[in-house]
Coordinates of C-alpha atoms and ligand atoms in Angstrom, one line a residue:
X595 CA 0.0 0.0 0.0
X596 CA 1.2 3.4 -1.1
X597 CA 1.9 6.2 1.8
X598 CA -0.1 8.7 0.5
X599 CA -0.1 12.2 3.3
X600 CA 1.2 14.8 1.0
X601 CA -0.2 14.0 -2.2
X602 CA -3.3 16.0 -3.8
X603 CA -6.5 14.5 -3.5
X604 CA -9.6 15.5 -6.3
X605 CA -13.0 14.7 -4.7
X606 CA -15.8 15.0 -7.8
X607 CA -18.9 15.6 -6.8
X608 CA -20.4 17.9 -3.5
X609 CA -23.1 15.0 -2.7
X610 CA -23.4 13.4 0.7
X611 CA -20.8 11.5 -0.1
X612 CA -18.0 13.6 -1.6
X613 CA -18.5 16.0 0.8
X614 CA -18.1 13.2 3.6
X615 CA -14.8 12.2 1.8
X616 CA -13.6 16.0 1.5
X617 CA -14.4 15.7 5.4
X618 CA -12.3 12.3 6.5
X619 CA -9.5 14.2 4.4
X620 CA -9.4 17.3 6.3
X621 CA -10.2 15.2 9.7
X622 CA -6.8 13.5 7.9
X623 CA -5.0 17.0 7.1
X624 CA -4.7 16.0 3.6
X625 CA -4.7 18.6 0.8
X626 CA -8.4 17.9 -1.0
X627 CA -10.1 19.5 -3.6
X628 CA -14.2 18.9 -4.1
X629 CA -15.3 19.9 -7.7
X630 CA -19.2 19.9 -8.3
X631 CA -21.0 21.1 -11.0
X632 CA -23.4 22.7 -9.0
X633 CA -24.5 23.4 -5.6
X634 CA -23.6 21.7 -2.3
X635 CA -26.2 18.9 -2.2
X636 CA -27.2 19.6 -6.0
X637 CA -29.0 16.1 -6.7
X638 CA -30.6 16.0 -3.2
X639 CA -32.1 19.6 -4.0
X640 CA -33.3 18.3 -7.4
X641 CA -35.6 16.0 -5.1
X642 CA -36.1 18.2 -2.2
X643 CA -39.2 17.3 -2.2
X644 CA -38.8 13.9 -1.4
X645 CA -38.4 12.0 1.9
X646 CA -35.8 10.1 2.5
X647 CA -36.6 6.6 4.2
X648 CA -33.3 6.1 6.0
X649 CA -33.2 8.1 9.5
X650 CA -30.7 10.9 10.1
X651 CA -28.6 9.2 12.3
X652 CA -28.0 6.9 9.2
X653 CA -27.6 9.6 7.0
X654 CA -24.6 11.4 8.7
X655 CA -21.8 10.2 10.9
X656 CA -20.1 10.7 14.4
X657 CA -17.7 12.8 12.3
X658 CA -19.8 15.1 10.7
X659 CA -21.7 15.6 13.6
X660 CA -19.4 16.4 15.5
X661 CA -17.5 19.2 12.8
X662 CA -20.9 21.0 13.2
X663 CA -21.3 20.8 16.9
X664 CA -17.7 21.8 17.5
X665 CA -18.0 24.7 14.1
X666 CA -21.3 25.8 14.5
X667 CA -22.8 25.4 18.3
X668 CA -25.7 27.4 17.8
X669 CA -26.8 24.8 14.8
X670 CA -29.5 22.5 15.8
X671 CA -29.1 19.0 14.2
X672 CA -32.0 16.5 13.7
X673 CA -32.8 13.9 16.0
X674 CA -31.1 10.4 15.0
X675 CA -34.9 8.9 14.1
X676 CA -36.0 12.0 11.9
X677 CA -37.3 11.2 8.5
X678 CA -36.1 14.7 6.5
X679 CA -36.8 15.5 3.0
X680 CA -34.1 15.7 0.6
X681 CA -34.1 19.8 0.7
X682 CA -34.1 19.3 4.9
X683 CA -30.8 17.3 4.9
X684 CA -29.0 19.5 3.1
X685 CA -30.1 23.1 5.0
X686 CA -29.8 20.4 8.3
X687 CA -26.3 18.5 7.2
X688 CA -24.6 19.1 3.9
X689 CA -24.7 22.8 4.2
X690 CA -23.4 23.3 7.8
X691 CA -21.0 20.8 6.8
X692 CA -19.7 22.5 4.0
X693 CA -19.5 26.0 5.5
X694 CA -17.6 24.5 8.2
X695 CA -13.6 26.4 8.5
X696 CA -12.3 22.5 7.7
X697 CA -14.3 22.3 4.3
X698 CA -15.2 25.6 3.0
X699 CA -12.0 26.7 1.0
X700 CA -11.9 23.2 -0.4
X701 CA -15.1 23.4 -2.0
X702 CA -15.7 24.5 -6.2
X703 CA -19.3 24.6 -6.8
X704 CA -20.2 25.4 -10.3
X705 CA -17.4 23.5 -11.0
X706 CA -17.9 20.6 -13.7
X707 CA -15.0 18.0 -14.2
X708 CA -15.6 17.1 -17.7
X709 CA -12.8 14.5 -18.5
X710 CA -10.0 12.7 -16.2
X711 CA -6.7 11.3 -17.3
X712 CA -3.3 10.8 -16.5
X713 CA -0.9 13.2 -17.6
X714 CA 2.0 11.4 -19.8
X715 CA 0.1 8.3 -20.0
X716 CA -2.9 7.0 -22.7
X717 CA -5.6 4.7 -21.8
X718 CA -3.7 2.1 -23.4
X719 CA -0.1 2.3 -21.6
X720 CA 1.4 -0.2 -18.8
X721 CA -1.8 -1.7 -18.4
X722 CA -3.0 -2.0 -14.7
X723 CA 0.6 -0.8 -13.8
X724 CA 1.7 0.9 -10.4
X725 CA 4.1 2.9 -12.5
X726 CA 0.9 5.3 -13.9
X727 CA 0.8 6.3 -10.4
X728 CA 4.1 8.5 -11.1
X729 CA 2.4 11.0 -13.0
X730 CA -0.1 13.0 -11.6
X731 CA -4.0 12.8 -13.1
X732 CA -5.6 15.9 -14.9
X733 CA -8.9 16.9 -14.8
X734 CA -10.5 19.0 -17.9
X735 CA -12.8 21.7 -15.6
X736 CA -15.7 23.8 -17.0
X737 CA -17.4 26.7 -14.8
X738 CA -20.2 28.0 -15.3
X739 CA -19.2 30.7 -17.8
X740 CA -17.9 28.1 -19.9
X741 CA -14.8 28.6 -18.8
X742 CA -12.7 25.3 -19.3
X743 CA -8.9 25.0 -17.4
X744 CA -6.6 21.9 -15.9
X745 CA -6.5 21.0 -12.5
X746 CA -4.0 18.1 -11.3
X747 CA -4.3 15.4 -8.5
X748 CA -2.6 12.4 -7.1
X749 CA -5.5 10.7 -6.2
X750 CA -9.4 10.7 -7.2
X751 CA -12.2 10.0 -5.9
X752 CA -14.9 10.2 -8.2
X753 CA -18.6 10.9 -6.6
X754 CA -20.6 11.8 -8.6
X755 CA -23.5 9.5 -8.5
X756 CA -25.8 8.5 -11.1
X757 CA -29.3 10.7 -10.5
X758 CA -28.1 13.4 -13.7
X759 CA -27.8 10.4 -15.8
X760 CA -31.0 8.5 -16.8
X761 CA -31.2 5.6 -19.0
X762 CA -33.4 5.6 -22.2
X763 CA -37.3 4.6 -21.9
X764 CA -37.7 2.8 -25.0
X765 CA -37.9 -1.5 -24.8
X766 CA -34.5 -3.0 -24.2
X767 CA -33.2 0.0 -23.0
X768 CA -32.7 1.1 -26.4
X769 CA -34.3 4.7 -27.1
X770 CA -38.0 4.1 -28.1
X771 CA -38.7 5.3 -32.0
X772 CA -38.7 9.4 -31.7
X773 CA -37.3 9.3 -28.5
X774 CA -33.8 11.5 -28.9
X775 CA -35.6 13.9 -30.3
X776 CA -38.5 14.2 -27.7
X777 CA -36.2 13.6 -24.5
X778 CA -36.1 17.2 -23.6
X779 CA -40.0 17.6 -23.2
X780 CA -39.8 14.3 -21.3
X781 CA -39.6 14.8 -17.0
X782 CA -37.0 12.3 -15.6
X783 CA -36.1 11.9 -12.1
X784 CA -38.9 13.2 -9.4
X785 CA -40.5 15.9 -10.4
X786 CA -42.1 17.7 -7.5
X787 CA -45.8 17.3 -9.4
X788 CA -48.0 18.3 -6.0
X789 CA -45.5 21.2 -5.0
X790 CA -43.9 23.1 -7.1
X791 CA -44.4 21.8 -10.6
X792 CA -47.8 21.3 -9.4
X793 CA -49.3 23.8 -12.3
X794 CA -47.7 21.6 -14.8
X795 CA -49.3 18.2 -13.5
X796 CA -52.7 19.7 -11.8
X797 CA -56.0 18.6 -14.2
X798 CA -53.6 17.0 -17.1
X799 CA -53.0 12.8 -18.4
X800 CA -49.2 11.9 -17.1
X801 CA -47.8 8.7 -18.2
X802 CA -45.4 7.2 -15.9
X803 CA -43.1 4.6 -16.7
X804 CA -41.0 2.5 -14.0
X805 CA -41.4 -0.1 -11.7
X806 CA -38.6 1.0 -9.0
X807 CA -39.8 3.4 -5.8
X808 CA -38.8 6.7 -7.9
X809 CA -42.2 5.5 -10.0
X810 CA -43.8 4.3 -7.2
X811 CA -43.3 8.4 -5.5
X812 CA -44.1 9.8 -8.6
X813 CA -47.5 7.5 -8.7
X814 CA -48.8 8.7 -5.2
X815 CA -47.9 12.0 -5.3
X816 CA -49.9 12.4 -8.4
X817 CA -52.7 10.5 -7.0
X818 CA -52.5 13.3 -4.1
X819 CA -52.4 15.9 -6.4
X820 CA -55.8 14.3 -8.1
X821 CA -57.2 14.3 -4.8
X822 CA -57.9 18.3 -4.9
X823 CA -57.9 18.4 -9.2
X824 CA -59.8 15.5 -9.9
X825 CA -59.5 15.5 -14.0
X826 CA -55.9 14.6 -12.8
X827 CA -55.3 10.9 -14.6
X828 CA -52.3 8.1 -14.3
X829 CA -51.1 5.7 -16.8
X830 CA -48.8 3.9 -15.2
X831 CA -46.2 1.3 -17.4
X832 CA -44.2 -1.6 -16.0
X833 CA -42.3 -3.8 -17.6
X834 CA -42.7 -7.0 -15.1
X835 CA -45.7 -9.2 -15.1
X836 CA -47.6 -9.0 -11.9
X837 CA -50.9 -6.6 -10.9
X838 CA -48.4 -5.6 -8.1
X839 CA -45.6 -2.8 -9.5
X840 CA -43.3 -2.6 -6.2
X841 CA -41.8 -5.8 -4.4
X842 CA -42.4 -5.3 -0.9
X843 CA -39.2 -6.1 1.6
X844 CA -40.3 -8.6 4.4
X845 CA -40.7 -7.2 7.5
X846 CA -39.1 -3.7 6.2
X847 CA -37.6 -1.9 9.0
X848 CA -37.6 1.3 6.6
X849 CA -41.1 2.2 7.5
X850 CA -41.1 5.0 5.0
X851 CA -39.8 2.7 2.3
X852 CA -42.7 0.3 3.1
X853 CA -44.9 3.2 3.3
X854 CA -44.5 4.1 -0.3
X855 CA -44.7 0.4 -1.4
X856 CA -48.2 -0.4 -0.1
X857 CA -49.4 3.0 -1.0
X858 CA -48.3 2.4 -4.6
X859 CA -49.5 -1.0 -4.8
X860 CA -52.7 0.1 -3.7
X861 CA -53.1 2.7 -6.3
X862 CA -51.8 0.0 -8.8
X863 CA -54.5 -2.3 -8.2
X864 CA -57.8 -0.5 -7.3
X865 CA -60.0 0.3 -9.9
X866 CA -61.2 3.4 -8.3
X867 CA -59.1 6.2 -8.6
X868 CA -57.4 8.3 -11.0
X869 CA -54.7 5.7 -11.6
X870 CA -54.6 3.0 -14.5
X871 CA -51.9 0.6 -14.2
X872 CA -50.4 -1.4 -17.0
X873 CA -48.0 -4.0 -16.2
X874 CA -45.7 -6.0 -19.2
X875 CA -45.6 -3.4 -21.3
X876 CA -42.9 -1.5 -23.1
X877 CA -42.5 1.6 -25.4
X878 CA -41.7 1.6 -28.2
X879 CA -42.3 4.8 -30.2
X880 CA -42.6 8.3 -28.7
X881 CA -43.8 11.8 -30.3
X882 CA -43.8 15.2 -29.6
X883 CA -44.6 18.4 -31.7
X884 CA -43.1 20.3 -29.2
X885 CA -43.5 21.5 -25.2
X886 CA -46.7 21.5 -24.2
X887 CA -48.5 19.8 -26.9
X888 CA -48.3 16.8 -26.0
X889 CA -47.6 13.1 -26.5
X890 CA -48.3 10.1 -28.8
X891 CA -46.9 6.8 -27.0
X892 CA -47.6 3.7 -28.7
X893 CA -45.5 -0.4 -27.7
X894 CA -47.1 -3.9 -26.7
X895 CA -48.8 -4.6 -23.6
X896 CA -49.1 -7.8 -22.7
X897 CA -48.6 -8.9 -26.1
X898 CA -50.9 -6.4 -27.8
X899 CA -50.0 -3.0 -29.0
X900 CA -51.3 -0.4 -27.1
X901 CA -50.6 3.9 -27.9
X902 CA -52.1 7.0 -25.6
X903 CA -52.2 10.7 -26.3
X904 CA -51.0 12.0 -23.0
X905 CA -50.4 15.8 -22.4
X906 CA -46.9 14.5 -19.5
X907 CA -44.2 12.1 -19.9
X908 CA -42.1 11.3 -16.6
X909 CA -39.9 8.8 -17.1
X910 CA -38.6 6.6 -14.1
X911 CA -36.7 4.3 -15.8
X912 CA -33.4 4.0 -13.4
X913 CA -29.7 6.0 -14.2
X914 CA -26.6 5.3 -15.7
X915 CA -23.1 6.2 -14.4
X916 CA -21.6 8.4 -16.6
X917 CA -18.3 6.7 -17.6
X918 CA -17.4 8.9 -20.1
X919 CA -15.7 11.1 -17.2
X920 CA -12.9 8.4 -16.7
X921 CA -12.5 6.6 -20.5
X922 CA -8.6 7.8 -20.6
X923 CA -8.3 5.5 -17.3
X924 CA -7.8 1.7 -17.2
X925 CA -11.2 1.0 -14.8
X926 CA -12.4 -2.2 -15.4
X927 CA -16.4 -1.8 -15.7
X928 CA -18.7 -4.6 -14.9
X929 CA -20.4 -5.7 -18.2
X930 CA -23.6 -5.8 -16.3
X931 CA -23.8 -2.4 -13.9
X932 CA -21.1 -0.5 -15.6
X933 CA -20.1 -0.2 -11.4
X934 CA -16.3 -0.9 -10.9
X935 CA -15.6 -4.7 -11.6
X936 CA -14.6 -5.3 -7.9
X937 CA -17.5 -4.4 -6.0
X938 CA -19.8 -5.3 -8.6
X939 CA -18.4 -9.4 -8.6
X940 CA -18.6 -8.2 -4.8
X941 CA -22.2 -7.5 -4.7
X942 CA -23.0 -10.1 -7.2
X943 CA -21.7 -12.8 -4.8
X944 CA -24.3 -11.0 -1.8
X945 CA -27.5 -11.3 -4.4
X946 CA -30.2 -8.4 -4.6
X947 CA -32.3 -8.3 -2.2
X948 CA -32.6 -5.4 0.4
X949 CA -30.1 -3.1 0.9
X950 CA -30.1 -2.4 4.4
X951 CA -28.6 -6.4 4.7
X952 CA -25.6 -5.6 2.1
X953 CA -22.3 -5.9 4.2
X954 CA -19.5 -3.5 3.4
X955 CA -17.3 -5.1 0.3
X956 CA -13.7 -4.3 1.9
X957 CA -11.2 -1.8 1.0
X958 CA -9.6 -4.4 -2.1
X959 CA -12.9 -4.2 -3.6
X960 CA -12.7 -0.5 -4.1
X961 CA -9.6 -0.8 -5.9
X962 CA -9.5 -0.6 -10.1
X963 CA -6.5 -1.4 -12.1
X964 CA -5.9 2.7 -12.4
X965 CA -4.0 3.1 -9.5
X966 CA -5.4 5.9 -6.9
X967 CA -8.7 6.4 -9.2
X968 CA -11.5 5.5 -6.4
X969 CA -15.4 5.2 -7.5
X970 CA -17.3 5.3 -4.4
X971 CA -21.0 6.2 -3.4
X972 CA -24.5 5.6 -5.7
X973 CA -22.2 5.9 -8.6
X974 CA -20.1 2.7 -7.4
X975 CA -23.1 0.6 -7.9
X976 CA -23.5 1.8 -11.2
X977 CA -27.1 0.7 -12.6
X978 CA -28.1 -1.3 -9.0
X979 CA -30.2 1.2 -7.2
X980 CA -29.5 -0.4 -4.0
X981 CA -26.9 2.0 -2.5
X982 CA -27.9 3.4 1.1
X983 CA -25.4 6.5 2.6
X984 CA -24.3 3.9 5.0
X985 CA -22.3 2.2 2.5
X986 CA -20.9 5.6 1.3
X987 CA -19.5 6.4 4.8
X988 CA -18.1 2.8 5.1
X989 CA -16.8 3.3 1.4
X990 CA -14.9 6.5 2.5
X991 CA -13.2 4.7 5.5
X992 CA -12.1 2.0 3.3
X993 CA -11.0 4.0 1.0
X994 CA -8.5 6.1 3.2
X995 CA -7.0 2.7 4.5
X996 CA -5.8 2.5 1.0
X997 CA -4.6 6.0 0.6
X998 CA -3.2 6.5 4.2
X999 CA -1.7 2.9 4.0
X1000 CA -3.3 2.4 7.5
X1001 CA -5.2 -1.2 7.6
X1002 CA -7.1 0.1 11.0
X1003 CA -7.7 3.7 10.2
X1004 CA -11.1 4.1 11.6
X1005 CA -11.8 7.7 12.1
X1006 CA -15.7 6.7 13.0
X1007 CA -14.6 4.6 15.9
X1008 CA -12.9 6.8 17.4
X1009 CA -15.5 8.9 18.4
Ligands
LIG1066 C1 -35.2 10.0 -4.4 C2 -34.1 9.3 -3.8 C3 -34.2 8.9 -2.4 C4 -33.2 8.3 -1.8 N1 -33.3 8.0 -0.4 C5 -32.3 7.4 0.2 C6 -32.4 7.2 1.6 O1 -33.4 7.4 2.3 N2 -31.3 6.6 2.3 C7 -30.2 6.3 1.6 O2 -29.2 5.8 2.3 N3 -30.1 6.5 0.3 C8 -31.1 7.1 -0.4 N4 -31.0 7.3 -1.8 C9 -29.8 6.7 -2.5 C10 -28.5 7.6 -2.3 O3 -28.0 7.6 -1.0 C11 -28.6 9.0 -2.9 O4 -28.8 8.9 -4.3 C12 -27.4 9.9 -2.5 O5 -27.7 11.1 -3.1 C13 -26.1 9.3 -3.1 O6 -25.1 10.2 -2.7 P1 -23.8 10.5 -3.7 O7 -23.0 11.5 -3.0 O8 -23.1 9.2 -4.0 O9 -24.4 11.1 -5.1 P2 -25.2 12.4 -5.4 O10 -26.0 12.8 -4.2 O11 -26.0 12.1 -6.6 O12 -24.1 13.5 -5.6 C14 -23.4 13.5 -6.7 C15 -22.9 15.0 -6.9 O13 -21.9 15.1 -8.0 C16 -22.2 16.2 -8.8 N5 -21.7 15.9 -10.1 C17 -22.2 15.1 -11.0 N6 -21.4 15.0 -12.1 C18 -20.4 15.9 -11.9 C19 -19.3 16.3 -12.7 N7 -19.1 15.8 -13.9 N8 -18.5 17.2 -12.2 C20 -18.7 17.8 -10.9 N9 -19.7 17.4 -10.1 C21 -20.6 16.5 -10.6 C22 -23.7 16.3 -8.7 O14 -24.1 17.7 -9.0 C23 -24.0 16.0 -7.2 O15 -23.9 17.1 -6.3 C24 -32.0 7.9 -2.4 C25 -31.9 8.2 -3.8 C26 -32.9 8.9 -4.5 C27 -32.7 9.2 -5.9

């Protein structure tokens, strides 16, 4: 294991979990560097809206909690069991956090990293060799004036999730027929449709397609908004079989989780309300003449083809890690989650399943034949959507094993 204390370290990404890192690195006195393309928290504000289903107490550390007690004494920070919308963690957590003295000259917001690579060094040279590791990596920036410049670092830790990337709609994964070209007028990710996109969504035909619990919030906070603008109408597409859209976890100690999963179910099945459910079916064309008029959807349901003229599209198809960031580096890529190959034969050996029983995969499993590139957080899992912030922190920890060549490092325990 390499000694690592003087070298530079590139943290991309301001999420829960490169800020965390940018924290165990000043908790380590190690020069660090957080890009983000945005804001503090910038994909957690995107779904401020929704609430989380992990407690606070799981969503932060002994660490972090202690920074703001120790920074800011006046702040107030949420009791461990507190169930806080995305937009409350970060005004809670990530923003106290990040104006703390330890963090906030570290931190580049409206800062995007648009390429990584090694300087001297193609993708294709000493292949999974430690002698890369002599030259430093360099990281093609762009603010938000378009400004573009070079940064250099010894060691990255990319963090930048998956929520700004989401897959395609169409059957197979494959864009659906007229789907390119209609993507911008089509809502991905959870648009707040009973809040503030509520004028948008209020008295109007959505189509919603997914199966996972972004769908399944989407779904009931849609039916809410039908409850008060009752010309408000659901189609709702899955690709499984089965009248019932979300697998419920046994005994799910998430109560929030479990929450949404009955709710949705419910709405999935009775005949009722403003929701029509479709399972086994897939899209295959989709057009638009332009924003606000509309849509023409047309695939197979359950073996016959089906097409709606809806006024919304929100897809909730799942994301994709952007790899394009690192293609200069030698990281081998699972052929199945596009996660790094490590973890993913890692969390293939564990099964699916829930989440909240995934054990952490060990610092070895973190590693990726580019020496002192690290992909941790949701964007380590690539397309598996089981990643909690729990992992994350135990991620970081392993993580700084490796870079601090300290086997017991533990700078959770210790508090
Ligand atoms: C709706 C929803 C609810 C969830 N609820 C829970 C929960 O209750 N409990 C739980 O444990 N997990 C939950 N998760 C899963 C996961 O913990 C979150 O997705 C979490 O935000 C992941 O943190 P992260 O730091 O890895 O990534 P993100 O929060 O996605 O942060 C990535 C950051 O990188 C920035 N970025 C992206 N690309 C670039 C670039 N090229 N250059 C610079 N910056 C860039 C983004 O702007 C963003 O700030 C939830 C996920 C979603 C989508």
């Amino acid at each position: 294991m390499a000694r690592m204390e003087s070298q530079r370290i590139a943290v991309l990404g301001a999420g829960p979990i490169g800020l965390e890192a940018a924290l165990y690195a000043a908790a380590l006195q190690l020069p660090c560097t957080v890009f983000e393309r945005g804001r503090v928290g910038e994909n957690l504000q995107r779904w401020g809206h929704v609430r989380l289903f992990s407690p606070f107490g799981m969503n932060s550390t002994p660490l972090g909690r202690a920074r703001i007690h120790a920074d800011q004494p006046q702040h107030t920070l949420p009791d461990a069991n507190a169930i806080l919308t995305g937009r409350d963690h970060v005004t809670a957590y990530l923003e106290p956090l990040a104006l703390s003295p330890a963090l906030i000259s570290s931190i580049r917001e409206n800062t995007a990293v648009l390429r990584v690579g090694r300087r001297g060094f193609l993708k294709e040279d000493y292949p999974g060799d430690i002698r890369r590791a002599k030259e430093p990596f360099r990281l093609l920036l762009r603010d938000d004036k378009g400004k573009e410049s070079i940064e250099e670092a010894d060691v990255v830790l990319d963090c930048t999730g998956v929520y700004g990337h989401p897959r395609w709609l169409g059957e197979g994964g494959v864009p659906a027929i007229g789907e390119i070209a209609a993507r911008s007028h089509i809502a991905h990710g959870l648009e707040d449709v009973a809040g503030e996109r509520k004028a948008v969504y209020a008295d109007k035909t959505t189509l919603v397609i997914g199966s996972g619990y972004s769908a399944a919030t989407t779904v009931c906070n849609l039916a809410a908004l039908a409850d008060k603008h009752p010309a408000t109408w659901v189609i709702w597409l899955a690709r499984a079989p089965g009248t019932q859209p979300i697998r419920r976890i046994t005994n799910d100690s998430l109560r929030e989780r479990d929450h949404i999963a009955v709710r949705a179910n419910t709405l999935a099945t009775r005949s009722d309300g403003n929701v029509e459910f479709h399972p086994q079916t897939v899209v295959e064309a989709i057009e638009t003449a332009g924003p606000d008029r509309g849509f023409k959807v047309s695939g197979h349901s359950g073996g016959k083809a089906v097409s709606w003229d809806v006024e919304r599209v929100i897809a909730n198809v799942g994301y994709t890690p952007d790899t394009d960031l690192y293609r200069e580096l030698q990281i081998h890529e699972c052929y199945a989650t596009l996660g790094p190959m490590g973890l993913a034969a890692a969390l293939l050996k564990h099964g699916g399943g829930d989440c909240l029983t995934i054990p952490s995969q060990g610092p070895a499993a973190l590693r990726n034949p580019e020496p002192n590139f690290y992909i941790l957080g949701a964007k380590s899992y690539g397309r598996n959507s089981n990643f909690l912030l729990r992992t994350g922190f135990e991620q970081i920890r392993d993580v700084f094993t490796l870079i601090m060549g300290k086997l017991h490092l533990d700078l959770y325990k210790t508090r």
